[in-house]
Amino acid sequence: MKADELKTIAIIGAGDMGHGIAEICALGGLRVHLYDIQEAFVERGKQRIKASFEKMVSKQKMAAEEMNRALGAITGFTVLGDAVKDVDFMIEAAPEILDLKIKIFKEADAHAPAHAILASNTSNMSITRMGAATNRPDKVLGIHFFNPVMMMLLVEVIHGEGTSEETMQTSYELMSRLKNFRGNMVPVRVEKDTPGFIYNRLGAPIGLYMAELYEKGMVDPEAVDAKVRSIGAPMGPYEIMDFTGLDVNLHGNAYFAETLSPEFEPRGWMKRLVDEGNLGKKSGKGIFDWPDGARPTIDPAKADPNFDVTDIICLQVNEGTKLLEAGVTHSAAEIDKAVVNGGGSVFGPFALAKGMGWDKVAERCEAISKRLGIQWFMPTEMLKKGNIEI
Ligand code: NAD
């Protein structure tokens, strides 16, 4: 099936991600079946979409007719079989629990038309396992949006072991057709079902590095964030952890510890804060204080002169070469594209580090690895040989 023949899509789960995905699809001219387990959750999702459109209309960035058309394209469901019965495509955005997702895929497979493509918005879990739960693994893939969906342009289109090239291409074309409030969506192909895919995987060594520096008492988070903000970043790495939620970070680290290396095991300080219920922004306290949800105070005068942001970039480049070596993507430029469009940076790590010389980047990674005793940071063969095109 060609992307322009896809007319109806089911979104499974109307939470933070699901309502945003439904919103972008309705805006893109698709008929949307929005499913959740209770009527109240479907309604909440629809209300969030309405409020978001109304904000755009009030700013005159969207016509009222366009809003009414898009809202009219969304129908709510609380029976999964009914929601997927006559759709061409499904995107599952239910909680990040593999058994739950497998159950949803089994049921959707039993009720959706044979031609329908079934996708998961999972942040990390195995697309291959979800595909294997169906009788159509060739039509199962990952479609990974970023939060908030209406503002982040990146969408990763992920190949499970059984996914066909036709499914990848149709899905990629469909994503290219969609727009959010910032512009056209930017799909990036992920050729292998691998932990963290591309964007989150490039964030993995940063999370590990920052967690270890804090654990060892080698940094003051406020001083690091002040330094990172002094060079133009909107948020420092520790504030980002608090903003995302320390519980989310902890689960992410635990997952990487299980799938990549035990060196990712969550550090003691993070476990302690999570145990105490200090999760960051959402609980009002984490690494920093978030009074009534307001951003923490970071004193620019405290900027740590010894914290070198280049270290983070070098670690990201090294992680990127692991993805290139494994064939998760075939181009460093695609990795940069993912990093730029999934977050707030203007340039990707490869573009930023190129001028340093790959040999220097490799030396820096080796030095960090030895200083902290973390093997994961050792440079790859590809980086050492400088065998990178950008
Ligand atoms: P959420 O908790 O906000 O929403 C999940 C929704 O699923 C809720 O409305 C819940 O009622 C519903 N639900 C519960 N059980 C269900 C079931 N059996 N069938 C269908 N729906 C069910 O979670 P979220 O942040 O929207 O995350 C959804 C998915 O998107 C997860 O896989 C998550 O990893 C992924 N994701 C999240 C983010 C993020 O930043 N929040 C970013 C990218 C991907």
CSV table of C-alpha atoms and ligand atoms in Angstrom, one decimal:
chain,number,residue,atom,x,y,z
A,1,MET,CA,0.0,0.0,0.0
A,2,LYS,CA,1.3,3.5,-0.8
A,3,ALA,CA,1.3,6.1,1.9
A,4,ASP,CA,-1.2,8.3,0.1
A,5,GLU,CA,-3.7,5.5,0.1
A,6,LEU,CA,-3.7,5.3,4.0
A,7,LYS,CA,-6.9,7.0,5.2
A,8,THR,CA,-7.6,5.7,8.7
A,9,ILE,CA,-5.3,5.2,11.7
A,10,ALA,CA,-5.9,3.8,15.2
A,11,ILE,CA,-3.9,5.3,18.1
A,12,ILE,CA,-3.8,3.0,21.1
A,13,GLY,CA,-3.4,4.9,24.3
A,14,ALA,CA,-4.5,8.5,24.7
A,15,GLY,CA,-1.8,9.7,27.2
A,16,ASP,CA,1.0,12.1,26.8
A,17,MET,CA,2.3,10.6,23.5
A,18,GLY,CA,-0.9,9.0,22.2
A,19,HIS,CA,-3.0,12.3,22.2
A,20,GLY,CA,-0.1,14.1,20.5
A,21,ILE,CA,0.2,11.4,17.8
A,22,ALA,CA,-3.6,11.5,17.3
A,23,GLU,CA,-3.4,15.3,17.0
A,24,ILE,CA,-0.7,15.3,14.4
A,25,CYS,CA,-2.4,12.5,12.4
A,26,ALA,CA,-5.8,14.4,12.4
A,27,LEU,CA,-3.9,17.5,11.3
A,28,GLY,CA,-2.4,15.5,8.5
A,29,GLY,CA,-5.8,14.6,7.1
A,30,LEU,CA,-6.2,11.1,8.5
A,31,ARG,CA,-9.3,9.7,10.1
A,32,VAL,CA,-8.2,8.9,13.7
A,33,HIS,CA,-9.6,6.2,16.0
A,34,LEU,CA,-8.4,7.1,19.5
A,35,TYR,CA,-8.5,4.2,21.9
A,36,ASP,CA,-8.0,4.0,25.6
A,37,ILE,CA,-9.1,1.6,28.3
A,38,GLN,CA,-11.7,4.0,29.8
A,39,GLU,CA,-14.0,6.6,28.3
A,40,ALA,CA,-12.6,9.2,30.7
A,41,PHE,CA,-9.0,8.7,29.4
A,42,VAL,CA,-10.2,9.0,25.8
A,43,GLU,CA,-12.1,12.2,26.7
A,44,ARG,CA,-9.0,13.6,28.5
A,45,GLY,CA,-6.9,12.9,25.4
A,46,LYS,CA,-9.5,14.6,23.1
A,47,GLN,CA,-9.6,17.6,25.5
A,48,ARG,CA,-5.9,18.0,25.4
A,49,ILE,CA,-6.0,18.0,21.6
A,50,LYS,CA,-8.7,20.6,21.6
A,51,ALA,CA,-6.9,22.8,24.0
A,52,SER,CA,-3.7,22.6,21.9
A,53,PHE,CA,-5.6,23.5,18.7
A,54,GLU,CA,-7.4,26.3,20.4
A,55,LYS,CA,-4.1,27.8,21.6
A,56,MET,CA,-2.9,27.8,18.0
A,57,VAL,CA,-6.1,29.4,16.7
A,58,SER,CA,-5.9,32.1,19.4
A,59,LYS,CA,-2.4,32.9,18.2
A,60,GLN,CA,-3.7,32.9,14.6
A,61,LYS,CA,-1.4,30.1,13.6
A,62,MET,CA,-4.3,27.9,12.6
A,63,ALA,CA,-7.7,28.6,11.1
A,64,ALA,CA,-10.8,27.8,13.1
A,65,GLU,CA,-12.1,25.7,10.2
A,66,GLU,CA,-8.9,23.7,10.1
A,67,MET,CA,-9.3,23.0,13.9
A,68,ASN,CA,-12.9,21.9,13.5
A,69,ARG,CA,-12.0,19.6,10.6
A,70,ALA,CA,-9.2,18.0,12.5
A,71,LEU,CA,-11.3,17.6,15.7
A,72,GLY,CA,-14.1,16.1,13.6
A,73,ALA,CA,-11.7,13.5,12.2
A,74,ILE,CA,-11.2,12.0,15.7
A,75,THR,CA,-13.5,9.2,17.1
A,76,GLY,CA,-13.0,7.7,20.5
A,77,PHE,CA,-13.1,4.0,21.3
A,78,THR,CA,-12.8,1.8,24.4
A,79,VAL,CA,-13.0,-1.6,22.6
A,80,LEU,CA,-9.7,-2.4,20.9
A,81,GLY,CA,-11.2,-4.7,18.3
A,82,ASP,CA,-13.6,-2.0,17.2
A,83,ALA,CA,-10.9,0.7,17.1
A,84,VAL,CA,-8.7,-1.3,14.7
A,85,LYS,CA,-11.4,-3.0,12.7
A,86,ASP,CA,-11.3,-0.9,9.5
A,87,VAL,CA,-7.9,0.9,9.8
A,88,ASP,CA,-4.9,1.0,7.5
A,89,PHE,CA,-2.4,1.8,10.2
A,90,MET,CA,-2.1,1.5,14.0
A,91,ILE,CA,0.3,3.2,16.3
A,92,GLU,CA,0.4,1.8,19.9
A,93,ALA,CA,1.3,4.3,22.6
A,94,ALA,CA,0.3,2.3,25.7
A,95,PRO,CA,2.5,2.1,28.9
A,96,GLU,CA,6.1,0.9,28.4
A,97,ILE,CA,5.4,-2.7,29.6
A,98,LEU,CA,6.5,-5.4,27.0
A,99,ASP,CA,3.8,-8.0,28.0
A,100,LEU,CA,1.1,-5.3,27.7
A,101,LYS,CA,2.3,-4.3,24.3
A,102,ILE,CA,2.5,-7.9,23.1
A,103,LYS,CA,-1.1,-8.5,24.3
A,104,ILE,CA,-2.2,-5.4,22.3
A,105,PHE,CA,-0.4,-6.5,19.2
A,106,LYS,CA,-1.9,-10.0,19.4
A,107,GLU,CA,-5.4,-8.5,19.7
A,108,ALA,CA,-4.9,-5.9,17.1
A,109,ASP,CA,-3.6,-8.5,14.7
A,110,ALA,CA,-6.7,-10.6,15.2
A,111,HIS,CA,-9.1,-7.7,14.4
A,112,ALA,CA,-7.3,-5.3,12.0
A,113,PRO,CA,-7.6,-5.8,8.2
A,114,ALA,CA,-4.8,-7.9,6.7
A,115,HIS,CA,-3.2,-5.0,4.9
A,116,ALA,CA,-2.9,-2.8,8.0
A,117,ILE,CA,0.5,-1.8,9.3
A,118,LEU,CA,0.9,-2.1,13.1
A,119,ALA,CA,3.5,0.2,14.8
A,120,SER,CA,4.7,0.8,18.3
A,121,ASN,CA,5.9,4.1,19.8
A,122,THR,CA,8.0,2.2,22.3
A,123,SER,CA,11.0,4.1,23.6
A,124,ASN,CA,13.1,1.0,23.9
A,125,MET,CA,11.3,-2.3,23.7
A,126,SER,CA,11.8,-5.0,21.1
A,127,ILE,CA,9.9,-4.4,17.9
A,128,THR,CA,10.9,-7.9,16.8
A,129,ARG,CA,9.1,-9.4,19.8
A,130,MET,CA,5.9,-7.4,19.1
A,131,GLY,CA,6.1,-8.5,15.5
A,132,ALA,CA,6.5,-12.2,16.5
A,133,ALA,CA,3.3,-11.9,18.5
A,134,THR,CA,1.4,-11.4,15.3
A,135,ASN,CA,0.8,-13.2,12.0
A,136,ARG,CA,2.1,-10.3,10.1
A,137,PRO,CA,5.7,-9.5,11.4
A,138,ASP,CA,6.5,-8.0,8.0
A,139,LYS,CA,3.9,-5.3,8.7
A,140,VAL,CA,5.1,-4.5,12.2
A,141,LEU,CA,7.7,-1.8,12.9
A,142,GLY,CA,8.6,1.0,15.4
A,143,ILE,CA,7.4,4.6,14.9
A,144,HIS,CA,9.1,6.5,17.7
A,145,PHE,CA,7.9,10.1,18.2
A,146,PHE,CA,9.4,12.5,20.8
A,147,ASN,CA,7.7,14.5,23.5
A,148,PRO,CA,5.9,16.8,23.0
A,149,VAL,CA,4.9,15.4,19.6
A,150,MET,CA,3.5,18.7,18.4
A,151,MET,CA,6.9,20.4,18.9
A,152,MET,CA,9.6,17.8,18.2
A,153,LEU,CA,10.3,17.1,14.6
A,154,LEU,CA,12.2,13.8,14.8
A,155,VAL,CA,10.4,10.5,14.2
A,156,GLU,CA,12.4,7.3,14.1
A,157,VAL,CA,11.1,4.6,11.7
A,158,ILE,CA,12.4,1.3,13.1
A,159,HIS,CA,13.1,-2.0,11.4
A,160,GLY,CA,12.2,-5.1,13.4
A,161,GLU,CA,13.8,-8.3,12.3
A,162,GLY,CA,10.7,-9.3,10.3
A,163,THR,CA,9.8,-5.9,8.9
A,164,SER,CA,9.5,-5.7,5.1
A,165,GLU,CA,11.1,-2.9,3.1
A,166,GLU,CA,7.6,-2.0,1.8
A,167,THR,CA,6.4,-1.5,5.3
A,168,MET,CA,9.5,0.7,6.1
A,169,GLN,CA,9.0,2.8,3.0
A,170,THR,CA,5.2,3.3,3.3
A,171,SER,CA,5.7,4.3,7.0
A,172,TYR,CA,8.6,6.6,6.1
A,173,GLU,CA,6.4,8.3,3.4
A,174,LEU,CA,3.5,8.6,5.8
A,175,MET,CA,5.7,10.3,8.4
A,176,SER,CA,7.1,12.7,5.8
A,177,ARG,CA,3.6,13.7,5.0
A,178,LEU,CA,2.8,14.8,8.6
A,179,LYS,CA,3.5,18.3,10.1
A,180,ASN,CA,3.5,19.5,13.6
A,181,PHE,CA,3.4,23.1,14.9
A,182,ARG,CA,7.1,23.6,14.1
A,183,GLY,CA,7.1,22.2,10.5
A,184,ASN,CA,7.4,19.0,8.5
A,185,MET,CA,8.2,15.9,10.5
A,186,VAL,CA,11.7,14.6,10.0
A,187,PRO,CA,11.7,10.8,9.7
A,188,VAL,CA,15.0,8.9,10.2
A,189,ARG,CA,15.4,5.2,9.4
A,190,VAL,CA,16.7,2.9,12.1
A,191,GLU,CA,17.8,-0.3,10.2
A,192,LYS,CA,18.1,-2.5,13.3
A,193,ASP,CA,16.0,-3.0,16.4
A,194,THR,CA,18.6,-1.9,18.9
A,195,PRO,CA,18.4,-0.5,22.5
A,196,GLY,CA,17.6,3.2,22.5
A,197,PHE,CA,17.4,3.2,18.7
A,198,ILE,CA,19.4,6.3,17.6
A,199,TYR,CA,18.4,9.4,19.6
A,200,ASN,CA,18.1,7.8,23.0
A,201,ARG,CA,21.2,5.7,22.4
A,202,LEU,CA,23.2,8.9,21.7
A,203,GLY,CA,22.0,10.1,25.0
A,204,ALA,CA,23.0,6.9,26.9
A,205,PRO,CA,26.7,7.8,27.4
A,206,ILE,CA,25.8,11.3,28.5
A,207,GLY,CA,23.5,9.9,31.1
A,208,LEU,CA,26.2,7.5,32.3
A,209,TYR,CA,28.9,10.2,32.3
A,210,MET,CA,26.9,12.7,34.3
A,211,ALA,CA,25.6,10.1,36.7
A,212,GLU,CA,29.2,8.8,37.4
A,213,LEU,CA,30.7,12.3,37.9
A,214,TYR,CA,28.0,13.1,40.4
A,215,GLU,CA,28.4,9.8,42.1
A,216,LYS,CA,32.1,10.3,42.5
A,217,GLY,CA,31.6,13.8,43.9
A,218,MET,CA,33.6,15.2,41.0
A,219,VAL,CA,31.1,17.9,40.0
A,220,ASP,CA,28.5,20.2,41.4
A,221,PRO,CA,25.4,19.9,39.2
A,222,GLU,CA,24.6,23.6,39.4
A,223,ALA,CA,28.1,24.5,38.3
A,224,VAL,CA,28.0,22.0,35.4
A,225,ASP,CA,24.6,23.3,34.3
A,226,ALA,CA,25.7,26.9,34.6
A,227,LYS,CA,28.7,26.1,32.4
A,228,VAL,CA,26.6,24.3,29.8
A,229,ARG,CA,24.1,27.2,29.7
A,230,SER,CA,26.9,29.7,29.4
A,231,ILE,CA,27.6,28.4,25.9
A,232,GLY,CA,24.0,28.8,24.8
A,233,ALA,CA,22.2,25.5,25.7
A,234,PRO,CA,18.7,26.1,27.0
A,235,MET,CA,19.1,23.5,29.8
A,236,GLY,CA,22.1,21.8,31.4
A,237,PRO,CA,22.3,18.0,31.7
A,238,TYR,CA,21.3,17.7,35.3
A,239,GLU,CA,18.3,19.9,34.8
A,240,ILE,CA,17.3,17.8,31.8
A,241,MET,CA,17.4,14.7,34.1
A,242,ASP,CA,15.1,16.4,36.6
A,243,PHE,CA,12.9,17.6,33.8
A,244,THR,CA,12.5,14.2,32.3
A,245,GLY,CA,12.0,12.5,35.7
A,246,LEU,CA,14.7,10.7,37.7
A,247,ASP,CA,12.5,7.6,37.7
A,248,VAL,CA,12.4,7.6,33.9
A,249,ASN,CA,16.2,8.0,33.8
A,250,LEU,CA,16.6,5.2,36.3
A,251,HIS,CA,14.5,2.9,34.2
A,252,GLY,CA,16.4,3.9,31.1
A,253,ASN,CA,19.8,3.2,32.8
A,254,ALA,CA,18.6,-0.1,34.2
A,255,TYR,CA,17.4,-1.1,30.7
A,256,PHE,CA,20.8,-0.2,29.2
A,257,ALA,CA,22.5,-2.1,32.0
A,258,GLU,CA,20.5,-5.2,31.0
A,259,THR,CA,21.0,-4.8,27.2
A,260,LEU,CA,24.3,-2.9,26.6
A,261,SER,CA,26.6,-3.2,29.6
A,262,PRO,CA,26.3,-3.6,33.4
A,263,GLU,CA,28.3,-0.4,33.6
A,264,PHE,CA,25.0,1.5,33.1
A,265,GLU,CA,23.6,0.2,36.4
A,266,PRO,CA,21.8,3.2,38.0
A,267,ARG,CA,24.1,5.0,40.5
A,268,GLY,CA,23.4,5.2,44.2
A,269,TRP,CA,22.5,8.9,44.3
A,270,MET,CA,19.8,8.4,41.7
A,271,LYS,CA,18.3,5.4,43.4
A,272,ARG,CA,18.2,7.3,46.7
A,273,LEU,CA,16.4,10.3,45.2
A,274,VAL,CA,13.9,8.0,43.5
A,275,ASP,CA,13.3,6.0,46.7
A,276,GLU,CA,12.6,9.2,48.6
A,277,GLY,CA,10.1,10.2,45.9
A,278,ASN,CA,12.3,13.1,44.7
A,279,LEU,CA,11.7,12.6,41.0
A,280,GLY,CA,12.5,16.0,39.7
A,281,LYS,CA,10.1,18.5,38.2
A,282,LYS,CA,7.0,16.4,38.6
A,283,SER,CA,7.5,16.0,42.4
A,284,GLY,CA,8.8,19.5,43.0
A,285,LYS,CA,12.3,18.3,44.0
A,286,GLY,CA,15.0,16.2,42.4
A,287,ILE,CA,18.7,17.1,41.9
A,288,PHE,CA,17.3,20.7,42.1
A,289,ASP,CA,14.3,22.3,43.7
A,290,TRP,CA,11.4,23.0,41.4
A,291,PRO,CA,9.2,25.4,43.4
A,292,ASP,CA,5.6,25.0,42.1
A,293,GLY,CA,7.1,23.4,39.0
A,294,ALA,CA,9.1,26.6,38.2
A,295,ARG,CA,12.6,26.0,36.8
A,296,PRO,CA,15.5,25.7,39.3
A,297,THR,CA,17.7,28.7,39.9
A,298,ILE,CA,21.1,28.2,38.3
A,299,ASP,CA,23.6,30.9,39.2
A,300,PRO,CA,25.7,31.7,36.1
A,301,ALA,CA,28.5,32.9,38.3
A,302,LYS,CA,29.0,29.4,39.5
A,303,ALA,CA,29.9,28.0,36.1
A,304,ASP,CA,32.5,25.2,36.5
A,305,PRO,CA,35.6,26.2,34.5
A,306,ASN,CA,36.9,22.6,34.5
A,307,PHE,CA,33.8,21.1,32.9
A,308,ASP,CA,34.4,20.7,29.2
A,309,VAL,CA,31.3,20.2,27.0
A,310,THR,CA,33.5,18.8,24.3
A,311,ASP,CA,33.8,15.6,26.4
A,312,ILE,CA,30.1,15.0,26.0
A,313,ILE,CA,30.3,15.5,22.2
A,314,CYS,CA,33.2,13.1,21.9
A,315,LEU,CA,31.3,10.4,23.9
A,316,GLN,CA,28.3,10.9,21.6
A,317,VAL,CA,30.4,10.6,18.5
A,318,ASN,CA,31.9,7.3,19.9
A,319,GLU,CA,28.4,6.0,20.6
A,320,GLY,CA,27.4,7.0,17.1
A,321,THR,CA,30.2,4.9,15.6
A,322,LYS,CA,28.9,1.9,17.5
A,323,LEU,CA,25.6,2.3,15.7
A,324,LEU,CA,27.5,2.7,12.3
A,325,GLU,CA,29.6,-0.4,13.0
A,326,ALA,CA,26.5,-2.4,13.9
A,327,GLY,CA,24.6,-1.2,10.7
A,328,VAL,CA,21.8,0.5,12.8
A,329,THR,CA,22.2,3.4,10.4
A,330,HIS,CA,24.5,3.8,7.4
A,331,SER,CA,25.4,7.5,7.8
A,332,ALA,CA,26.8,9.8,10.4
A,333,ALA,CA,24.8,12.6,8.8
A,334,GLU,CA,21.6,10.7,9.6
A,335,ILE,CA,22.7,10.4,13.3
A,336,ASP,CA,23.3,14.2,13.3
A,337,LYS,CA,19.9,14.7,11.8
A,338,ALA,CA,18.3,12.6,14.5
A,339,VAL,CA,20.1,14.5,17.3
A,340,VAL,CA,19.3,17.9,15.9
A,341,ASN,CA,15.6,17.2,15.3
A,342,GLY,CA,15.0,15.2,18.4
A,343,GLY,CA,16.4,17.8,20.8
A,344,GLY,CA,17.3,21.4,20.9
A,345,SER,CA,20.8,21.4,19.4
A,346,VAL,CA,21.7,23.3,16.2
A,347,PHE,CA,24.4,20.9,15.1
A,348,GLY,CA,24.9,17.1,15.6
A,349,PRO,CA,27.9,15.6,17.4
A,350,PHE,CA,29.7,14.5,14.2
A,351,ALA,CA,29.5,18.0,12.6
A,352,LEU,CA,30.7,19.5,15.9
A,353,ALA,CA,33.6,17.2,16.4
A,354,LYS,CA,34.8,16.9,12.8
A,355,GLY,CA,37.1,19.9,13.1
A,356,MET,CA,38.9,18.3,16.1
A,357,GLY,CA,40.1,15.4,14.1
A,358,TRP,CA,38.8,11.9,14.7
A,359,ASP,CA,42.1,10.8,16.3
A,360,LYS,CA,41.8,13.6,18.9
A,361,VAL,CA,38.2,12.5,19.6
A,362,ALA,CA,39.3,8.9,20.1
A,363,GLU,CA,42.1,10.1,22.5
A,364,ARG,CA,39.6,12.1,24.5
A,365,CYS,CA,37.3,9.1,24.9
A,366,GLU,CA,40.1,6.9,25.9
A,367,ALA,CA,41.2,9.5,28.5
A,368,ILE,CA,37.7,9.7,30.0
A,369,SER,CA,37.4,5.9,30.0
A,370,LYS,CA,40.6,5.6,32.0
A,371,ARG,CA,39.9,8.5,34.3
A,372,LEU,CA,36.5,7.1,35.3
A,373,GLY,CA,37.3,3.4,34.9
A,374,ILE,CA,34.4,2.9,32.4
A,375,GLN,CA,35.1,0.6,29.6
A,376,TRP,CA,32.0,1.6,27.6
A,377,PHE,CA,33.7,4.9,26.8
A,378,MET,CA,36.7,3.3,25.0
A,379,PRO,CA,36.9,4.4,21.4
A,380,THR,CA,35.7,2.1,18.7
A,381,GLU,CA,37.9,0.8,15.9
A,382,MET,CA,36.0,3.0,13.5
A,383,LEU,CA,36.7,6.1,15.5
A,384,LYS,CA,40.4,5.2,16.0
A,385,LYS,CA,40.8,4.6,12.3
A,386,GLY,CA,39.0,7.9,11.5
A,387,ASN,CA,36.9,5.9,9.0
A,388,ILE,CA,33.9,8.3,9.2
A,389,GLU,CA,32.3,10.2,6.4
A,390,ILE,CA,30.4,13.4,7.2
B,1,NAD,P1,1.1,7.8,29.4
B,1,NAD,O1,1.1,7.1,30.7
B,1,NAD,O2,1.0,9.3,29.4
B,1,NAD,O3,0.0,7.2,28.5
B,1,NAD,C1,-0.3,5.8,28.3
B,1,NAD,C2,-1.8,5.7,28.0
B,1,NAD,O4,-2.1,4.3,27.8
B,1,NAD,C3,-2.7,6.1,29.2
B,1,NAD,O5,-3.7,7.0,28.7
B,1,NAD,C4,-3.3,4.8,29.7
B,1,NAD,O6,-4.6,4.9,30.1
B,1,NAD,C5,-3.3,4.0,28.4
B,1,NAD,N1,-3.3,2.5,28.7
B,1,NAD,C6,-3.2,1.9,29.8
B,1,NAD,N2,-3.3,0.5,29.6
B,1,NAD,C7,-3.6,0.4,28.3
B,1,NAD,C8,-3.9,-0.7,27.5
B,1,NAD,N3,-4.0,-1.9,28.0
B,1,NAD,N4,-4.2,-0.5,26.2
B,1,NAD,C9,-4.1,0.7,25.7
B,1,NAD,N5,-3.9,1.8,26.4
B,1,NAD,C10,-3.6,1.7,27.7
B,1,NAD,O7,2.5,7.3,28.7
B,1,NAD,P2,3.3,8.0,27.5
B,1,NAD,O8,4.3,8.9,28.0
B,1,NAD,O9,2.3,8.5,26.5
B,1,NAD,O10,4.0,6.7,26.8
B,1,NAD,C11,3.4,5.9,25.9
B,1,NAD,C12,4.4,5.1,25.1
B,1,NAD,O11,5.2,6.1,24.4
B,1,NAD,C13,5.4,4.3,26.0
B,1,NAD,O12,5.8,3.2,25.3
B,1,NAD,C14,6.6,5.2,26.1
B,1,NAD,O13,7.8,4.6,26.4
B,1,NAD,C15,6.6,5.9,24.8
B,1,NAD,N6,7.3,7.2,24.7
B,1,NAD,C16,7.2,8.1,25.7
B,1,NAD,C17,7.8,9.3,25.6
B,1,NAD,C18,7.7,10.4,26.6
B,1,NAD,O14,8.5,11.2,26.7
B,1,NAD,N7,6.6,10.3,27.4
B,1,NAD,C19,8.6,9.6,24.4
B,1,NAD,C20,8.7,8.7,23.4
B,1,NAD,C21,8.0,7.4,23.6
